[in-house]
Coordinates of C-alpha atoms in Angstrom, one line a residue:
M1 CA 0.0 0.1 0.0
R2 CA 1.4 3.4 -1.0
L3 CA 1.3 6.1 1.8
S4 CA 0.9 9.9 1.6
R5 CA 3.5 12.0 2.9
D6 CA 0.9 13.8 5.2
D7 CA -0.2 10.5 6.8
P8 CA -0.3 11.1 10.5
G9 CA 0.7 7.6 11.2
L10 CA 4.3 8.2 9.9
P11 CA 6.9 8.8 12.6
L12 CA 8.8 12.1 13.0
Y13 CA 5.9 14.1 11.5
H14 CA 5.1 17.5 12.9
T15 CA 1.8 19.0 12.5
D16 CA 1.4 22.4 10.8
N17 CA 0.3 24.0 14.2
T18 CA 3.5 23.0 15.7
R19 CA 5.6 24.3 12.8
G20 CA 3.7 27.7 13.0
Y21 CA 4.3 28.0 16.7
T22 CA 8.0 27.6 16.3
F23 CA 8.3 30.1 13.5
R24 CA 6.3 32.7 15.5
R25 CA 8.7 32.5 18.4
I26 CA 11.8 32.9 16.1
R27 CA 10.2 36.1 14.4
T28 CA 9.5 37.7 18.0
R29 CA 13.0 37.2 19.1
A30 CA 14.4 38.5 15.9
R31 CA 12.6 41.8 16.3
H32 CA 13.9 42.3 19.8
W33 CA 17.5 41.7 18.8
F34 CA 17.4 43.9 15.9
S35 CA 16.5 46.8 18.2
S36 CA 19.5 46.8 20.3
R37 CA 22.7 48.9 19.8
S38 CA 25.1 46.2 18.8
I39 CA 23.8 45.6 15.4
G40 CA 26.7 43.9 13.8
V41 CA 26.9 41.3 16.5
K42 CA 23.2 40.8 16.3
V43 CA 23.2 40.3 12.7
C44 CA 25.9 37.6 13.0
I45 CA 23.7 35.9 15.6
A46 CA 20.6 36.0 13.7
T47 CA 22.3 34.9 10.5
T48 CA 23.7 31.8 12.5
L49 CA 20.3 31.0 14.0
L50 CA 18.6 31.2 10.7
F51 CA 21.0 28.8 9.1
A52 CA 20.7 26.4 11.9
L53 CA 17.0 26.7 11.5
F54 CA 17.4 25.8 7.7
L55 CA 19.4 22.9 8.5
L56 CA 17.0 21.7 11.0
V57 CA 14.1 21.9 8.6
K58 CA 16.0 19.9 5.8
I59 CA 17.3 17.2 8.2
S60 CA 13.6 16.8 9.4
S61 CA 12.3 16.6 5.9
G62 CA 15.1 14.2 4.9
R63 CA 14.3 12.0 7.8
R64 CA 10.6 12.1 7.1
S65 CA 11.2 11.0 3.4
S66 CA 13.8 8.3 4.4
T67 CA 11.6 6.8 7.1
Q68 CA 8.5 6.9 4.7
E69 CA 10.4 5.0 2.1
S70 CA 11.7 2.5 4.5
Y71 CA 8.2 2.1 5.9
I72 CA 6.7 1.4 2.6
S73 CA 9.5 -1.1 1.7
N74 CA 8.9 -2.8 4.8
Q75 CA 5.2 -3.0 4.2
E76 CA 5.8 -4.3 0.8
E77 CA 8.1 -7.0 2.0
I78 CA 5.3 -7.9 4.7
I79 CA 2.7 -8.2 2.1
I80 CA 4.8 -10.3 -0.1
N81 CA 5.9 -12.7 2.7
E82 CA 2.3 -12.9 3.7
Q83 CA 1.5 -14.1 0.2
V84 CA 4.3 -16.7 0.4
I85 CA 3.0 -17.9 3.8
F86 CA -0.4 -18.1 2.5
A87 CA 0.7 -20.3 -0.4
K88 CA 2.5 -22.6 2.1
N89 CA -0.4 -22.7 4.5
E90 CA -2.7 -23.5 1.6
R91 CA -0.8 -26.4 0.7
A92 CA -0.5 -27.7 4.1
D93 CA -4.3 -27.3 4.7
K94 CA -4.8 -29.2 1.3
S95 CA -2.4 -32.1 2.3
E96 CA -4.4 -32.7 5.5
K97 CA -7.5 -33.3 3.4
K98 CA -6.2 -34.8 0.3
N99 CA -7.2 -38.4 1.1
D100 CA -10.9 -37.5 1.3
D101 CA -11.5 -34.3 -0.8
F102 CA -11.7 -34.9 -4.5
N103 CA -13.5 -31.8 -5.6
E104 CA -11.6 -29.7 -7.9
D105 CA -10.1 -26.5 -6.3
H106 CA -11.3 -23.2 -7.6
V107 CA -8.2 -21.3 -8.9
D108 CA -8.0 -17.7 -10.1
L109 CA -6.0 -17.4 -13.1
E110 CA -5.6 -13.8 -12.5
R111 CA -3.2 -14.7 -9.7
L112 CA -0.6 -15.7 -12.3
P113 CA 0.8 -12.4 -13.6
E114 CA 2.2 -11.5 -10.2
S115 CA 4.5 -14.5 -10.0
A116 CA 7.0 -13.5 -12.6
D117 CA 7.1 -9.9 -11.1
R118 CA 7.7 -11.1 -7.5
L119 CA 10.5 -13.5 -8.7
Q120 CA 12.1 -11.0 -10.9
N121 CA 12.1 -8.3 -8.1
D122 CA 13.7 -10.7 -6.0
K123 CA 11.4 -10.1 -3.2
I124 CA 10.9 -13.6 -2.0
E125 CA 13.1 -16.6 -1.0
L126 CA 12.4 -19.9 -2.6
A127 CA 9.4 -21.4 -0.8
E128 CA 11.0 -24.8 -0.9
H129 CA 14.3 -26.1 -2.4
H130 CA 16.1 -29.4 -2.6
E131 CA 18.5 -30.0 0.2
N132 CA 21.6 -29.6 -1.8
V133 CA 22.9 -28.8 -5.2
V134 CA 23.9 -32.0 -6.7
K135 CA 27.6 -32.5 -7.7
F136 CA 28.2 -35.0 -10.6
T137 CA 31.8 -36.5 -11.2
G138 CA 31.5 -37.7 -14.7
P139 CA 31.8 -41.0 -16.2
T140 CA 33.7 -43.8 -14.5
N141 CA 34.1 -46.7 -17.0
D142 CA 34.8 -47.0 -20.7
R143 CA 31.0 -47.5 -21.6
Q144 CA 29.8 -44.4 -19.8
R145 CA 32.6 -42.5 -21.5
A146 CA 31.5 -43.9 -24.9
V147 CA 27.8 -42.7 -24.1
V148 CA 29.3 -39.2 -23.1
K149 CA 31.1 -39.0 -26.6
A150 CA 27.8 -39.8 -28.4
F151 CA 26.1 -37.0 -26.6
Q152 CA 28.9 -34.6 -27.4
H153 CA 28.6 -35.7 -31.1
S154 CA 25.0 -34.9 -31.1
W155 CA 25.6 -31.7 -29.3
L156 CA 28.3 -30.7 -32.0
G157 CA 26.1 -31.5 -34.9
Y158 CA 23.3 -29.5 -33.4
K159 CA 25.4 -26.6 -32.5
K160 CA 27.0 -26.3 -36.2
Y161 CA 23.7 -26.7 -37.9
A162 CA 20.8 -25.9 -35.6
W163 CA 21.9 -23.9 -32.7
G164 CA 18.8 -22.1 -31.0
H165 CA 16.4 -24.0 -33.3
D166 CA 14.3 -26.9 -31.8
T167 CA 15.9 -30.0 -33.6
L168 CA 18.6 -30.9 -35.9
K169 CA 18.3 -32.4 -39.4
P170 CA 21.8 -34.1 -39.4
V171 CA 21.6 -35.5 -42.9
S172 CA 20.8 -32.3 -44.7
K173 CA 22.6 -30.3 -42.0
S174 CA 19.7 -28.2 -41.3
Y175 CA 17.1 -27.7 -38.6
N176 CA 13.3 -28.1 -37.8
D177 CA 11.3 -25.6 -35.5
W178 CA 8.2 -27.1 -33.8
F179 CA 7.8 -24.5 -30.8
D180 CA 10.9 -22.2 -31.6
T181 CA 12.0 -22.8 -28.0
G182 CA 15.4 -24.4 -28.6
L183 CA 14.0 -27.7 -27.5
T184 CA 17.2 -29.7 -27.9
I185 CA 19.2 -27.3 -25.6
V186 CA 16.5 -27.1 -22.9
D187 CA 15.7 -31.0 -23.2
G188 CA 19.3 -31.9 -23.1
L189 CA 20.8 -29.5 -20.5
D190 CA 20.2 -31.7 -17.5
T191 CA 21.9 -34.6 -19.2
A192 CA 24.9 -32.5 -19.7
I193 CA 24.9 -31.7 -16.1
V194 CA 24.5 -35.3 -15.0
M195 CA 27.3 -36.3 -17.3
G196 CA 29.6 -33.5 -15.7
L197 CA 29.9 -31.9 -19.2
E198 CA 30.6 -28.3 -17.9
E199 CA 31.3 -26.7 -21.4
E200 CA 28.1 -28.0 -22.8
A201 CA 26.0 -27.0 -19.7
A202 CA 27.5 -23.5 -19.8
E203 CA 26.7 -23.0 -23.3
A204 CA 23.1 -24.2 -22.8
T205 CA 22.7 -22.0 -19.6
D206 CA 24.0 -19.0 -21.5
W207 CA 21.7 -19.5 -24.4
I208 CA 18.6 -19.9 -22.1
Q209 CA 19.4 -16.8 -20.2
N210 CA 20.2 -14.5 -22.9
K211 CA 18.4 -15.9 -25.9
L212 CA 15.4 -17.9 -24.9
T213 CA 12.3 -15.9 -25.0
F214 CA 8.6 -17.0 -25.0
E215 CA 7.1 -13.7 -26.5
K216 CA 6.3 -15.4 -29.6
D217 CA 3.1 -15.5 -31.5
R218 CA 3.2 -19.3 -31.9
M219 CA 0.9 -22.2 -31.0
V220 CA 2.6 -24.8 -29.0
N221 CA 1.3 -28.1 -27.8
F222 CA 0.6 -27.6 -23.9
F223 CA 1.9 -31.2 -23.0
E224 CA 5.0 -31.5 -25.1
C225 CA 6.2 -27.8 -24.1
T226 CA 5.5 -28.6 -20.6
I227 CA 7.5 -31.9 -20.4
R228 CA 10.3 -30.8 -22.6
V229 CA 10.8 -27.1 -21.9
L230 CA 9.4 -26.4 -18.5
G231 CA 10.4 -29.8 -17.2
G232 CA 14.0 -29.3 -18.6
M233 CA 14.4 -25.9 -16.9
M234 CA 12.9 -27.0 -13.5
S235 CA 15.4 -30.0 -13.6
A236 CA 18.2 -27.8 -14.3
F237 CA 17.1 -25.3 -11.6
Y238 CA 17.0 -28.2 -8.9
L239 CA 20.3 -29.7 -10.0
T240 CA 22.2 -26.4 -10.1
G241 CA 20.3 -23.9 -7.8
N242 CA 20.6 -21.3 -10.7
R243 CA 17.7 -19.0 -9.9
M244 CA 17.5 -17.9 -13.6
F245 CA 16.0 -21.4 -14.6
L246 CA 13.2 -20.7 -12.0
E247 CA 12.4 -17.3 -13.4
K248 CA 12.2 -18.6 -17.0
S249 CA 9.9 -21.5 -15.7
V250 CA 7.5 -19.2 -14.0
D251 CA 7.2 -17.1 -17.3
L252 CA 6.6 -20.1 -19.4
G253 CA 4.3 -21.6 -16.8
D254 CA 2.1 -18.5 -16.7
R255 CA 1.6 -18.5 -20.4
L256 CA 1.0 -22.3 -20.6
L257 CA -1.5 -22.3 -18.0
S258 CA -3.8 -20.4 -20.4
A259 CA -4.7 -24.0 -21.4
F260 CA -6.8 -24.4 -18.4
K261 CA -9.2 -21.5 -19.2
S262 CA -11.6 -24.3 -20.6
P263 CA -15.0 -25.0 -19.3
S264 CA -13.9 -28.1 -17.5
P265 CA -10.9 -29.0 -15.4
I266 CA -9.5 -30.7 -18.5
P267 CA -7.0 -28.2 -20.3
Y268 CA -7.1 -27.5 -23.9
S269 CA -4.3 -29.0 -25.9
D270 CA -2.7 -26.0 -27.7
V271 CA -1.5 -22.6 -26.3
N272 CA -0.5 -19.4 -28.0
L273 CA 2.6 -18.1 -26.0
L274 CA 2.2 -14.6 -26.9
K275 CA -1.6 -14.1 -26.7
R276 CA -2.0 -16.5 -23.8
T277 CA -5.0 -18.2 -25.7
A278 CA -5.8 -21.9 -26.0
T279 CA -7.8 -24.2 -28.2
N280 CA -8.4 -27.7 -29.0
P281 CA -6.2 -29.7 -31.4
Q282 CA -6.6 -29.1 -35.1
W283 CA -7.4 -32.7 -35.6
G284 CA -10.6 -32.9 -33.3
A285 CA -12.4 -31.6 -30.2
D286 CA -10.7 -34.0 -27.8
S287 CA -7.5 -34.1 -25.7
S288 CA -5.4 -36.9 -25.2
L289 CA -5.6 -38.7 -21.9
S290 CA -1.7 -38.7 -21.6
E291 CA -1.4 -35.1 -22.6
V292 CA -3.8 -33.8 -19.8
T293 CA -2.6 -36.0 -17.0
T294 CA 1.2 -35.9 -17.5
V295 CA 2.1 -32.4 -16.4
Q296 CA 1.5 -32.7 -12.8
L297 CA 5.1 -33.5 -11.7
E298 CA 6.4 -30.4 -13.5
Y299 CA 3.8 -28.0 -12.2
R300 CA 4.1 -29.2 -8.6
A301 CA 7.7 -28.7 -8.8
L302 CA 7.1 -25.1 -10.2
S303 CA 4.7 -24.5 -7.2
R304 CA 7.0 -25.7 -4.5
A305 CA 9.9 -23.5 -5.8
S306 CA 8.1 -20.4 -6.6
G307 CA 5.7 -20.3 -3.7
N308 CA 2.7 -20.0 -6.0
S309 CA 0.2 -23.1 -5.6
T310 CA -1.6 -22.1 -8.8
Y311 CA 0.4 -24.4 -11.0
E312 CA 0.0 -27.4 -8.8
D313 CA -3.6 -26.7 -7.9
L314 CA -4.7 -26.4 -11.7
S315 CA -2.7 -29.4 -12.9
F316 CA -3.8 -31.6 -9.9
N317 CA -7.4 -30.6 -10.6
V318 CA -7.2 -32.7 -13.7
S319 CA -6.1 -35.9 -11.6
K320 CA -8.7 -35.2 -9.1
H321 CA -11.3 -34.9 -12.1
I322 CA -10.4 -38.2 -13.7
H323 CA -10.5 -39.8 -10.2
K324 CA -13.9 -38.4 -9.5
I325 CA -15.5 -39.5 -12.7
G326 CA -13.8 -42.7 -12.8
C327 CA -13.1 -45.4 -15.5
E328 CA -15.3 -48.1 -14.1
T329 CA -16.1 -49.8 -17.2
H330 CA -12.7 -51.5 -17.3
E331 CA -11.9 -51.2 -13.7
G332 CA -9.6 -48.5 -13.7
L333 CA -8.5 -48.5 -17.4
C334 CA -9.4 -45.3 -19.2
G335 CA -10.0 -44.5 -22.7
M336 CA -7.4 -42.4 -24.7
F337 CA -9.5 -39.5 -25.4
I338 CA -11.2 -36.7 -23.1
N339 CA -13.1 -33.6 -24.1
A340 CA -11.9 -30.3 -22.5
N341 CA -15.3 -28.7 -23.0
T342 CA -17.5 -31.3 -21.3
G343 CA -14.8 -32.9 -19.2
N344 CA -16.1 -36.4 -20.1
F345 CA -14.3 -39.3 -21.9
K346 CA -15.0 -39.9 -25.5
K347 CA -17.3 -43.0 -25.6
G348 CA -15.7 -46.1 -27.4
S349 CA -12.2 -44.9 -27.5
T350 CA -9.2 -47.3 -27.5
I351 CA -7.6 -48.6 -24.2
T352 CA -3.8 -48.8 -24.5
F353 CA -0.7 -48.4 -22.5
G354 CA 0.9 -46.9 -25.6
A355 CA 0.5 -43.5 -27.5
R356 CA -2.1 -41.1 -26.0
S357 CA -2.6 -43.0 -22.7
D358 CA 0.8 -44.3 -21.5
S359 CA 2.0 -41.7 -19.1
Y360 CA -1.4 -41.4 -17.3
Y361 CA -0.6 -44.5 -15.5
E362 CA 3.1 -43.5 -15.1
Y363 CA 2.0 -40.1 -13.2
L364 CA -0.6 -41.8 -11.0
F365 CA 2.3 -43.8 -9.5
K366 CA 5.0 -41.1 -9.7
Q367 CA 2.7 -38.3 -8.1
W368 CA 2.3 -40.6 -5.1
I369 CA 6.1 -41.0 -5.0
Q370 CA 6.7 -37.2 -5.4
T371 CA 4.3 -36.1 -2.7
G372 CA 6.0 -38.5 -0.2
K373 CA 3.4 -41.3 -0.6
T374 CA 0.8 -39.1 1.2
I375 CA -2.1 -39.2 -1.3
D376 CA -3.6 -42.5 -0.9
W377 CA -6.1 -42.4 -3.7
L378 CA -3.3 -42.0 -6.3
K379 CA -1.8 -45.2 -5.0
E380 CA -5.1 -47.0 -5.0
D381 CA -6.0 -45.7 -8.6
Y382 CA -2.6 -47.0 -9.9
G383 CA -3.0 -50.4 -8.2
K384 CA -6.4 -50.7 -9.5
A385 CA -5.2 -50.0 -13.0
M386 CA -2.3 -52.5 -12.9
T387 CA -4.9 -55.1 -11.8
A388 CA -7.3 -54.4 -14.6
M389 CA -4.2 -54.2 -17.1
E390 CA -3.2 -57.7 -16.0
K391 CA -6.9 -58.9 -16.5
Y392 CA -7.7 -57.2 -19.8
L393 CA -4.4 -56.4 -21.7
Y394 CA -1.4 -58.6 -20.4
R395 CA -0.9 -61.6 -22.6
N396 CA 1.7 -63.9 -23.9
S397 CA 2.8 -64.9 -27.5
E398 CA 3.3 -68.2 -29.0
P399 CA 5.3 -70.3 -29.0
K400 CA 8.0 -68.7 -26.9
K401 CA 5.6 -66.9 -24.6
M402 CA 6.7 -63.4 -24.7
Y403 CA 4.7 -61.3 -22.4
F404 CA 3.3 -57.9 -23.7
I405 CA 0.6 -55.6 -23.1
G406 CA -2.1 -55.3 -25.8
E407 CA -5.0 -52.9 -26.7
L408 CA -8.7 -52.8 -26.6
L409 CA -9.9 -51.4 -29.8
S410 CA -12.9 -49.1 -29.4
G411 CA -12.7 -50.3 -25.8
E412 CA -13.8 -53.9 -26.8
T413 CA -11.6 -55.7 -29.4
Y414 CA -8.4 -57.0 -28.2
S415 CA -5.4 -56.4 -30.3
P416 CA -1.9 -58.0 -29.8
K417 CA -0.1 -54.8 -30.6
M418 CA 2.4 -53.1 -28.4
D419 CA 4.1 -49.7 -28.9
H420 CA 7.7 -49.3 -28.0
L421 CA 6.3 -46.5 -25.7
V422 CA 4.8 -49.3 -23.5
C423 CA 8.2 -50.4 -22.4
F424 CA 8.1 -47.7 -19.8
I425 CA 5.8 -49.7 -17.6
A426 CA 8.7 -52.2 -17.0
G427 CA 10.2 -49.3 -15.0
T428 CA 7.1 -48.3 -13.2
L429 CA 6.1 -51.8 -12.3
S430 CA 9.6 -52.6 -10.9
Q431 CA 9.7 -49.4 -8.7
G432 CA 6.1 -50.1 -7.5
S433 CA 7.3 -53.6 -6.3
K434 CA 9.8 -51.9 -4.0
N435 CA 7.1 -49.5 -2.6
G436 CA 4.6 -51.7 -1.3
F437 CA 3.1 -53.4 -4.4
P438 CA 3.0 -57.1 -4.9
Q439 CA 6.1 -59.1 -5.9
K440 CA 4.4 -60.2 -9.1
H441 CA 4.6 -56.6 -10.3
L442 CA 8.4 -57.1 -10.5
D443 CA 7.8 -60.4 -12.3
M444 CA 5.7 -58.9 -14.8
A445 CA 8.2 -55.8 -15.2
E446 CA 11.0 -58.5 -15.9
K447 CA 8.9 -60.3 -18.4
I448 CA 7.9 -57.1 -20.3
G449 CA 11.5 -55.7 -20.2
E450 CA 12.5 -59.0 -21.8
T451 CA 9.9 -58.7 -24.5
C452 CA 11.2 -55.0 -25.2
H453 CA 14.6 -56.7 -25.6
N454 CA 13.2 -59.1 -28.2
M455 CA 11.9 -56.1 -30.0
Y456 CA 15.4 -55.2 -30.7
D457 CA 16.2 -58.5 -32.2
N458 CA 16.3 -57.7 -35.9
P459 CA 19.1 -56.9 -38.5
T460 CA 20.1 -53.4 -37.1
G461 CA 19.6 -54.2 -33.5
L462 CA 17.3 -51.0 -33.3
G463 CA 13.9 -51.1 -31.7
P464 CA 10.8 -50.5 -34.1
E465 CA 8.1 -48.1 -33.3
I466 CA 5.5 -50.8 -32.8
A467 CA 5.5 -54.7 -32.7
H468 CA 2.6 -57.2 -33.2
F469 CA 2.5 -60.6 -31.4
N470 CA 1.4 -63.9 -32.5
M471 CA -1.0 -65.7 -30.2
I472 CA -1.7 -68.9 -32.3
P473 CA 1.0 -71.6 -32.3
G474 CA 2.9 -72.3 -35.5
K475 CA 3.9 -68.8 -36.3
E476 CA 6.7 -66.5 -35.0
D477 CA 6.1 -64.8 -31.7
L478 CA 6.8 -61.2 -32.9
Y479 CA 6.5 -59.4 -36.2
V480 CA 6.9 -55.8 -37.4
K481 CA 4.8 -54.4 -40.0
P482 CA 6.5 -52.2 -42.7
L483 CA 4.9 -49.1 -41.7
D484 CA 5.7 -49.7 -38.1
A485 CA 9.4 -50.4 -38.5
H486 CA 10.7 -47.0 -38.2
C487 CA 12.9 -46.0 -35.2
L488 CA 13.0 -42.7 -33.7
L489 CA 15.8 -43.7 -31.1
R490 CA 13.1 -43.6 -28.3
P491 CA 14.2 -44.2 -24.7
E492 CA 11.5 -46.5 -23.1
A493 CA 13.2 -49.8 -23.4
I494 CA 16.3 -48.5 -22.0
E495 CA 14.5 -46.6 -19.3
G496 CA 12.7 -49.7 -18.3
W497 CA 16.1 -51.7 -18.1
F498 CA 17.6 -48.8 -16.0
Y499 CA 14.9 -49.3 -13.3
L500 CA 15.1 -53.0 -13.5
Y501 CA 18.7 -52.9 -13.0
R502 CA 18.5 -50.5 -10.0
F503 CA 16.0 -52.8 -8.4
T504 CA 17.4 -56.2 -9.3
G505 CA 21.2 -55.8 -9.9
D506 CA 21.0 -58.2 -12.7
K507 CA 23.8 -57.1 -15.3
K508 CA 21.9 -58.5 -18.2
Y509 CA 20.1 -55.2 -18.3
Q510 CA 23.2 -53.4 -18.6
E511 CA 24.3 -55.7 -21.6
W512 CA 21.0 -55.1 -23.4
G513 CA 21.4 -51.4 -22.9
W514 CA 24.9 -51.5 -24.2
A515 CA 23.9 -53.5 -27.3
A516 CA 21.1 -51.1 -28.1
F517 CA 23.7 -48.2 -27.8
Q518 CA 26.1 -50.1 -30.3
A519 CA 23.3 -50.4 -32.6
I520 CA 22.7 -46.7 -32.5
E521 CA 26.4 -46.0 -33.1
K522 CA 26.6 -48.2 -35.9
Y523 CA 23.4 -47.4 -37.7
A524 CA 22.2 -44.0 -36.7
R525 CA 25.4 -42.0 -36.4
I526 CA 25.9 -39.4 -39.0
P527 CA 29.6 -38.6 -39.4
T528 CA 29.2 -34.8 -39.6
G529 CA 27.3 -34.5 -36.4
G530 CA 24.3 -36.0 -34.7
Y531 CA 22.3 -39.1 -35.0
S532 CA 19.1 -39.7 -37.3
S533 CA 16.0 -41.7 -36.9
V534 CA 16.0 -44.7 -39.1
V535 CA 13.2 -45.7 -41.8
N536 CA 13.3 -49.5 -41.3
V537 CA 15.0 -51.2 -38.6
K538 CA 14.8 -54.6 -40.6
K539 CA 17.1 -53.4 -43.4
I540 CA 20.8 -53.2 -43.1
D541 CA 20.9 -50.7 -46.1
V542 CA 19.8 -48.0 -43.6
K543 CA 17.7 -45.0 -44.9
Y544 CA 17.4 -42.1 -42.6
R545 CA 14.4 -39.9 -41.8
D546 CA 16.8 -36.9 -41.2
S547 CA 15.6 -36.1 -37.8
M548 CA 17.2 -36.0 -34.3
E549 CA 14.6 -35.9 -31.7
S550 CA 15.4 -33.9 -28.5
F551 CA 14.6 -36.7 -26.4
L552 CA 17.7 -38.6 -27.7
L553 CA 19.6 -36.1 -25.6
G554 CA 17.1 -35.6 -22.8
E555 CA 16.3 -39.2 -22.3
T556 CA 18.0 -41.9 -24.2
F557 CA 21.5 -40.9 -23.6
K558 CA 20.8 -40.0 -20.0
Y559 CA 19.2 -43.4 -19.2
L560 CA 22.0 -45.3 -21.1
Y561 CA 24.6 -43.2 -19.0
L562 CA 23.0 -43.9 -15.7
L563 CA 22.3 -47.6 -16.6
L564 CA 25.9 -48.2 -17.5
G565 CA 27.3 -46.4 -14.4
D566 CA 29.4 -48.4 -11.7
D567 CA 27.6 -46.1 -9.1
Q568 CA 24.0 -46.8 -8.9
T569 CA 23.4 -44.4 -6.1
V570 CA 23.6 -41.4 -8.4
L571 CA 20.0 -39.7 -8.4
P572 CA 18.6 -42.1 -5.8
L573 CA 15.1 -43.0 -6.6
D574 CA 13.9 -42.3 -3.1
K575 CA 15.0 -38.7 -3.3
W576 CA 14.4 -38.0 -7.0
V577 CA 11.5 -38.8 -9.5
F578 CA 12.1 -38.9 -13.2
T579 CA 9.6 -37.2 -15.3
T580 CA 8.1 -38.8 -18.4
E581 CA 10.7 -36.8 -20.3
G582 CA 13.6 -38.1 -18.1
H583 CA 14.0 -34.9 -16.1
P584 CA 14.8 -35.6 -12.5
L585 CA 12.8 -33.6 -9.9
P586 CA 12.9 -33.8 -6.0
V587 CA 10.7 -35.9 -4.0
Y588 CA 8.8 -34.1 -1.3
D589 CA 7.4 -35.0 2.1
H590 CA 3.8 -34.0 1.3

């Protein structure tokens, strides 16, 4: 609150009556002195008194101004601190009722603009922060060093031909822009940090600080921009303590939350960063289940770091809403499409653990982990979904009995098809088995992890985008259709093996990861810099798609590096939770 100079509450303020009385006394004595005979002496004395009076008035005025400014500054600090305390208390109150209150919280989007201003003015301290900035020592064996060199080769090609753009086109030595936010830099930064690559990390940090801006009249996908850009910057913030990453994250978060200006708790899929408007996807009226339910880790981290609970509240409202309306037809398995206008699932949509649904189940479990295992219904919904998955989707092939997770087309017809994306579940199931879920979850994880390894059993040793399985004796267990044979150098199989190795110690997972890496080096490496997606993993005469996805640096190389490490206590999984884009964020106690 701005105070007037004449406010009587300010200290050291004299009233006009008091000042008038003082001046009258001075004028009376001056007349008496000037009537005496020693005029020269009297003039000197009078001059001295007037000068002293002038100094007194100036000092008083200066002190009033100084005191007033100090008072206003203190009041601003108090107001800001009260806002932070309110945000903390609000979260504390919610944590006490999380297990029995599933109503979506009302959140005022008008609160958002103040966040960036408060951070930029440096008026608040971080509401919460991880205990220590993490120190990484770099690779400790030859295999890790080889992965680091591969990352540097990718970085070199990107730096030469695509710096500042989203992704590298390594064959044509060009670039592609999807969001125009330097995706490869932001997505790959925390991998450089984890690998101990100080030069590359410094280059990325400098670009983000001085070049990255979100003042762009451009539509971006809410989900992808959140997990790649916001998630990458928040991870870098927690790993380094560099406040600049938090400030950039708040700016982006404020813009992206325009997606929640929908009639329901379900956000729109696309956001204009400059105009802060949002809309449904161009291809239809529905949002993908995975896209609306896989931003919660990132926004919770942003809320806990910035002191503004708005991000966490809005994103968690989606999870609460899904829990509230339920997916009872298939006992916890949800359809892949949900409408942002009505908040309802699209009837008859496919049930899958692959594209458009996968990370919904991942974030049920990981939100429970991130919040210190304090929100029981997240655990219950995840456990219920895993039981239903085993009942409706988990099958084995013939004759070798490879276990896989299929799909229910239109929610009814079983299809023995599994995306490479599904391999993530091996990691989630294995971690769950060490956090109170049944031992059979680890058994399922190991079987799915082995099937994902079998998907790499082809002429190039690279994993296809999709595999189909034979359930009739007399044919091969696994086959790949020509249109499904491309390889984007995805991380999910390696991610699953990373978790399985952490929880079993079985070195076969390291060997599988190393074999996959050697295949990447042999068939996807472009000599002039970078790696390219491959058209068909079944053909040795490799043809390239001329695209290096940002997740190659953000996830694939990171999980390979961690999997192949001698020290498996780096980024312990009871202290850190990896987002669906492979960005480590801290685990909280609530």
